[in-house]
């Protein structure tokens, strides 16, 4: 079942990041569907989180979509090569977001391999937010996309992991965020080979 708008507009971004583990992410790009189960996420809070792009109420051309009501895509470029896919959550002007870091591929794997220029299925196909976006055809064209639409969306397939199977730890690559860098706001499925390797 496709997740409805009401799922995304709830106020606790950390809880949402945990709940997104086990949900399925899909894209339909150029008529080709790809997707799989989310196995790793990170939460970012628009208020009092130095790691968040919207910290101190920063509003730029890049971050403007973060102030939208939850249920839209925030896609941005890092290192000039990788697009990262984030889910905007909460009410309008809160600027909360969840970064999807890894999925376990399910459908469209042949297309994912082509997009990644890989000959065989290995975890680095979709284990990491940059490679995940390449595999799923996610780029700046999906900035602001409605997550209840038909181009990029999430589904609930009634997969629930017991709390002891979900690990929590600090987010990755945010050393600049001071004490907020140590917040345990990254969540992943313990022992899952599709979880990204910590950089």
Tab-separated table of C-alpha atoms in Angstrom:
chain	number	residue	atom	x	y	z
A	1	UNK	CA	0.000	0.000	0.000
A	2	UNK	CA	1.363	3.404	-0.989
A	3	UNK	CA	2.198	5.634	1.968
A	4	UNK	CA	-0.215	8.539	2.281
A	5	UNK	CA	0.580	12.186	2.903
A	6	UNK	CA	-0.421	11.801	6.557
A	7	UNK	CA	2.490	9.415	7.145
A	8	UNK	CA	5.020	12.103	6.238
A	9	UNK	CA	3.490	15.088	8.014
A	10	UNK	CA	3.883	13.717	11.540
A	11	UNK	CA	6.117	15.751	13.871
A	12	UNK	CA	8.846	13.338	15.079
A	13	UNK	CA	11.461	12.997	12.342
A	14	UNK	CA	13.598	10.578	14.381
A	15	UNK	CA	10.663	8.223	14.880
A	16	UNK	CA	9.836	8.506	11.171
A	17	UNK	CA	13.402	7.634	10.179
A	18	UNK	CA	13.082	4.460	12.261
A	19	UNK	CA	9.661	3.623	10.826
A	20	UNK	CA	10.958	3.973	7.266
A	21	UNK	CA	13.181	0.944	7.807
A	22	UNK	CA	11.347	-1.918	6.073
A	23	UNK	CA	9.287	0.360	3.840
A	24	UNK	CA	9.810	0.059	0.080
A	25	UNK	CA	11.037	2.841	-2.195
A	26	UNK	CA	10.163	2.813	-5.905
A	27	UNK	CA	10.852	4.956	-8.946
A	28	UNK	CA	9.298	4.893	-12.397
A	29	UNK	CA	11.815	6.655	-14.635
A	30	UNK	CA	11.472	6.509	-18.436
A	31	UNK	CA	8.838	3.807	-17.985
A	32	UNK	CA	11.190	1.523	-16.046
A	33	UNK	CA	10.374	0.640	-12.454
A	34	UNK	CA	13.094	0.043	-9.896
A	35	UNK	CA	12.957	-0.320	-6.151
A	36	UNK	CA	13.570	-2.207	-2.966
A	37	UNK	CA	13.343	-2.239	0.800
A	38	UNK	CA	14.831	0.628	2.811
A	39	UNK	CA	17.488	-0.739	5.184
A	40	UNK	CA	19.264	2.464	6.306
A	41	UNK	CA	18.130	6.021	7.052
A	42	UNK	CA	19.273	9.216	8.789
A	43	UNK	CA	17.092	11.844	10.459
A	44	UNK	CA	17.708	15.600	10.192
A	45	UNK	CA	15.778	18.136	12.222
A	46	UNK	CA	15.139	21.657	10.925
A	47	UNK	CA	15.284	22.972	14.487
A	48	UNK	CA	18.384	22.712	16.688
A	49	UNK	CA	20.349	20.323	14.479
A	50	UNK	CA	23.623	21.726	13.181
A	51	UNK	CA	23.867	18.906	10.621
A	52	UNK	CA	20.651	19.975	8.887
A	53	UNK	CA	20.855	22.107	5.730
A	54	UNK	CA	18.101	24.310	7.159
A	55	UNK	CA	19.900	24.946	10.477
A	56	UNK	CA	19.443	28.529	11.692
A	57	UNK	CA	16.467	28.843	9.309
A	58	UNK	CA	18.698	28.973	6.235
A	59	UNK	CA	16.573	29.361	3.121
A	60	UNK	CA	18.388	29.044	-0.175
A	61	UNK	CA	17.464	27.900	-3.648
A	62	UNK	CA	18.693	24.448	-2.635
A	63	UNK	CA	16.918	24.196	0.734
A	64	UNK	CA	13.622	25.908	-0.135
A	65	UNK	CA	11.808	22.590	-0.642
A	66	UNK	CA	12.682	21.621	2.955
A	67	UNK	CA	10.139	24.195	4.165
A	68	UNK	CA	7.384	22.494	2.189
A	69	UNK	CA	4.799	20.302	3.911
A	70	UNK	CA	6.054	16.728	4.344
A	71	UNK	CA	5.691	14.160	1.577
A	72	UNK	CA	7.981	15.605	-1.091
A	73	UNK	CA	11.472	14.736	-2.289
A	74	UNK	CA	14.551	16.809	-1.469
A	75	UNK	CA	17.345	15.873	-3.880
A	76	UNK	CA	20.706	17.595	-3.754
A	77	UNK	CA	24.165	17.105	-5.239
A	78	UNK	CA	27.298	16.298	-3.218
A	79	UNK	CA	30.919	16.245	-4.427
A	80	UNK	CA	29.585	17.388	-7.801
A	81	UNK	CA	28.649	13.802	-8.708
A	82	UNK	CA	26.170	12.184	-6.311
A	83	UNK	CA	22.504	13.036	-5.878
A	84	UNK	CA	21.146	12.260	-2.413
A	85	UNK	CA	17.462	11.492	-1.887
A	86	UNK	CA	15.721	12.859	1.204
A	87	UNK	CA	12.115	12.676	2.350
A	88	UNK	CA	10.710	15.946	3.703
A	89	UNK	CA	8.582	15.376	6.801
A	90	UNK	CA	6.513	17.315	9.335
A	91	UNK	CA	4.347	20.388	8.769
A	92	UNK	CA	5.139	23.320	6.501
A	93	UNK	CA	8.150	25.422	7.563
A	94	UNK	CA	9.598	22.773	9.927
A	95	UNK	CA	12.306	21.670	7.445
A	96	UNK	CA	12.705	18.119	8.800
A	97	UNK	CA	14.106	15.463	6.474
A	98	UNK	CA	15.089	11.807	6.343
A	99	UNK	CA	18.012	10.775	4.151
A	100	UNK	CA	17.549	7.336	2.611
A	101	UNK	CA	21.015	5.775	2.718
A	102	UNK	CA	20.484	2.232	1.385
A	103	UNK	CA	17.936	-0.195	-0.028
A	104	UNK	CA	17.868	-3.937	-0.572
A	105	UNK	CA	17.077	-4.229	-4.311
A	106	UNK	CA	13.859	-5.970	-5.258
A	107	UNK	CA	12.679	-5.051	-8.748
A	108	UNK	CA	14.357	-3.572	-11.815
A	109	UNK	CA	17.736	-4.999	-10.824
A	110	UNK	CA	18.865	-5.395	-14.454
A	111	UNK	CA	18.227	-1.688	-15.031
A	112	UNK	CA	20.022	-0.814	-11.798
A	113	UNK	CA	23.076	-2.754	-12.973
A	114	UNK	CA	23.031	-0.886	-16.296
A	115	UNK	CA	22.769	2.493	-14.580
A	116	UNK	CA	25.612	1.605	-12.229
A	117	UNK	CA	27.698	0.082	-15.042
A	118	UNK	CA	28.047	-3.134	-13.049
A	119	UNK	CA	28.159	-6.688	-14.400
A	120	UNK	CA	26.930	-8.516	-11.309
A	121	UNK	CA	24.840	-7.824	-8.228
A	122	UNK	CA	26.966	-6.733	-5.269
A	123	UNK	CA	25.971	-4.763	-2.162
A	124	UNK	CA	27.560	-1.550	-3.468
A	125	UNK	CA	24.818	-1.522	-6.131
A	126	UNK	CA	22.535	0.352	-3.700
A	127	UNK	CA	24.459	0.462	-0.383
A	128	UNK	CA	25.007	4.192	0.049
A	129	UNK	CA	22.909	7.243	-0.742
A	130	UNK	CA	24.855	8.309	-3.834
A	131	UNK	CA	24.945	4.929	-5.582
A	132	UNK	CA	21.349	4.259	-4.553
A	133	UNK	CA	20.240	7.343	-6.491
A	134	UNK	CA	22.203	6.338	-9.587
A	135	UNK	CA	20.708	2.835	-9.504
A	136	UNK	CA	17.183	4.184	-9.141
A	137	UNK	CA	17.465	7.027	-11.639
A	138	UNK	CA	17.068	9.727	-8.980
A	139	UNK	CA	18.443	13.139	-9.912
A	140	UNK	CA	17.626	16.850	-9.616
A	141	UNK	CA	14.587	16.390	-11.857
A	142	UNK	CA	12.905	14.770	-8.836
A	143	UNK	CA	13.575	17.751	-6.551
A	144	UNK	CA	10.198	18.567	-5.014
A	145	UNK	CA	8.496	15.467	-6.449
A	146	UNK	CA	5.276	14.405	-4.723
A	147	UNK	CA	5.960	11.124	-2.897
A	148	UNK	CA	2.330	10.090	-3.297
A	149	UNK	CA	2.615	10.369	-7.090
A	150	UNK	CA	3.659	7.849	-9.739
A	151	UNK	CA	7.307	8.774	-10.383
A	152	UNK	CA	8.801	8.197	-6.933
A	153	UNK	CA	6.870	6.772	-3.999
A	154	UNK	CA	7.020	4.559	-0.921
A	155	UNK	CA	4.949	1.528	0.013
A	156	UNK	CA	4.166	-0.304	3.241
A	157	UNK	CA	4.331	-4.071	2.746
A	158	UNK	CA	3.787	-4.888	6.411
A	159	UNK	CA	7.446	-5.645	7.068
A	160	UNK	CA	8.303	-4.787	10.666
A	161	UNK	CA	11.646	-5.339	12.310
A	162	UNK	CA	11.755	-5.914	16.073
A	163	UNK	CA	13.601	-3.081	17.827
A	164	UNK	CA	16.516	-5.389	18.662
A	165	UNK	CA	17.156	-5.893	14.931
A	166	UNK	CA	17.492	-2.146	14.266
A	167	UNK	CA	20.792	-0.471	15.130
A	168	UNK	CA	21.166	3.231	15.911
A	169	UNK	CA	24.312	5.322	15.765
A	170	UNK	CA	25.808	8.656	14.700
A	171	UNK	CA	25.151	9.965	11.213
A	172	UNK	CA	27.895	9.799	8.590
A	173	UNK	CA	29.973	12.616	7.121
A	174	UNK	CA	28.763	15.420	9.383
A	175	UNK	CA	31.867	16.130	11.477
A	176	UNK	CA	31.157	19.852	11.054
A	177	UNK	CA	27.996	19.559	13.171
A	178	UNK	CA	29.657	19.920	16.570
A	179	UNK	CA	27.966	17.999	19.371
A	180	UNK	CA	25.056	17.180	17.043
A	181	UNK	CA	27.421	14.928	15.047
A	182	UNK	CA	27.151	12.336	17.818
A	183	UNK	CA	23.332	12.144	17.890
A	184	UNK	CA	22.241	8.504	17.286
A	185	UNK	CA	19.989	9.446	14.372
A	186	UNK	CA	21.216	6.894	11.827
A	187	UNK	CA	19.240	3.656	11.739
A	188	UNK	CA	19.985	0.405	9.945
A	189	UNK	CA	19.063	-3.272	9.846
A	190	UNK	CA	21.676	-5.196	11.811
A	191	UNK	CA	23.664	-7.631	9.703
A	192	UNK	CA	22.032	-6.592	6.425
A	193	UNK	CA	24.618	-6.694	3.621
A	194	UNK	CA	22.936	-3.823	1.775
A	195	UNK	CA	23.660	-1.304	4.538
A	196	UNK	CA	26.335	1.198	3.487
A	197	UNK	CA	29.880	0.802	4.718
A	198	UNK	CA	30.753	3.617	7.098
A	199	UNK	CA	33.073	6.115	5.463
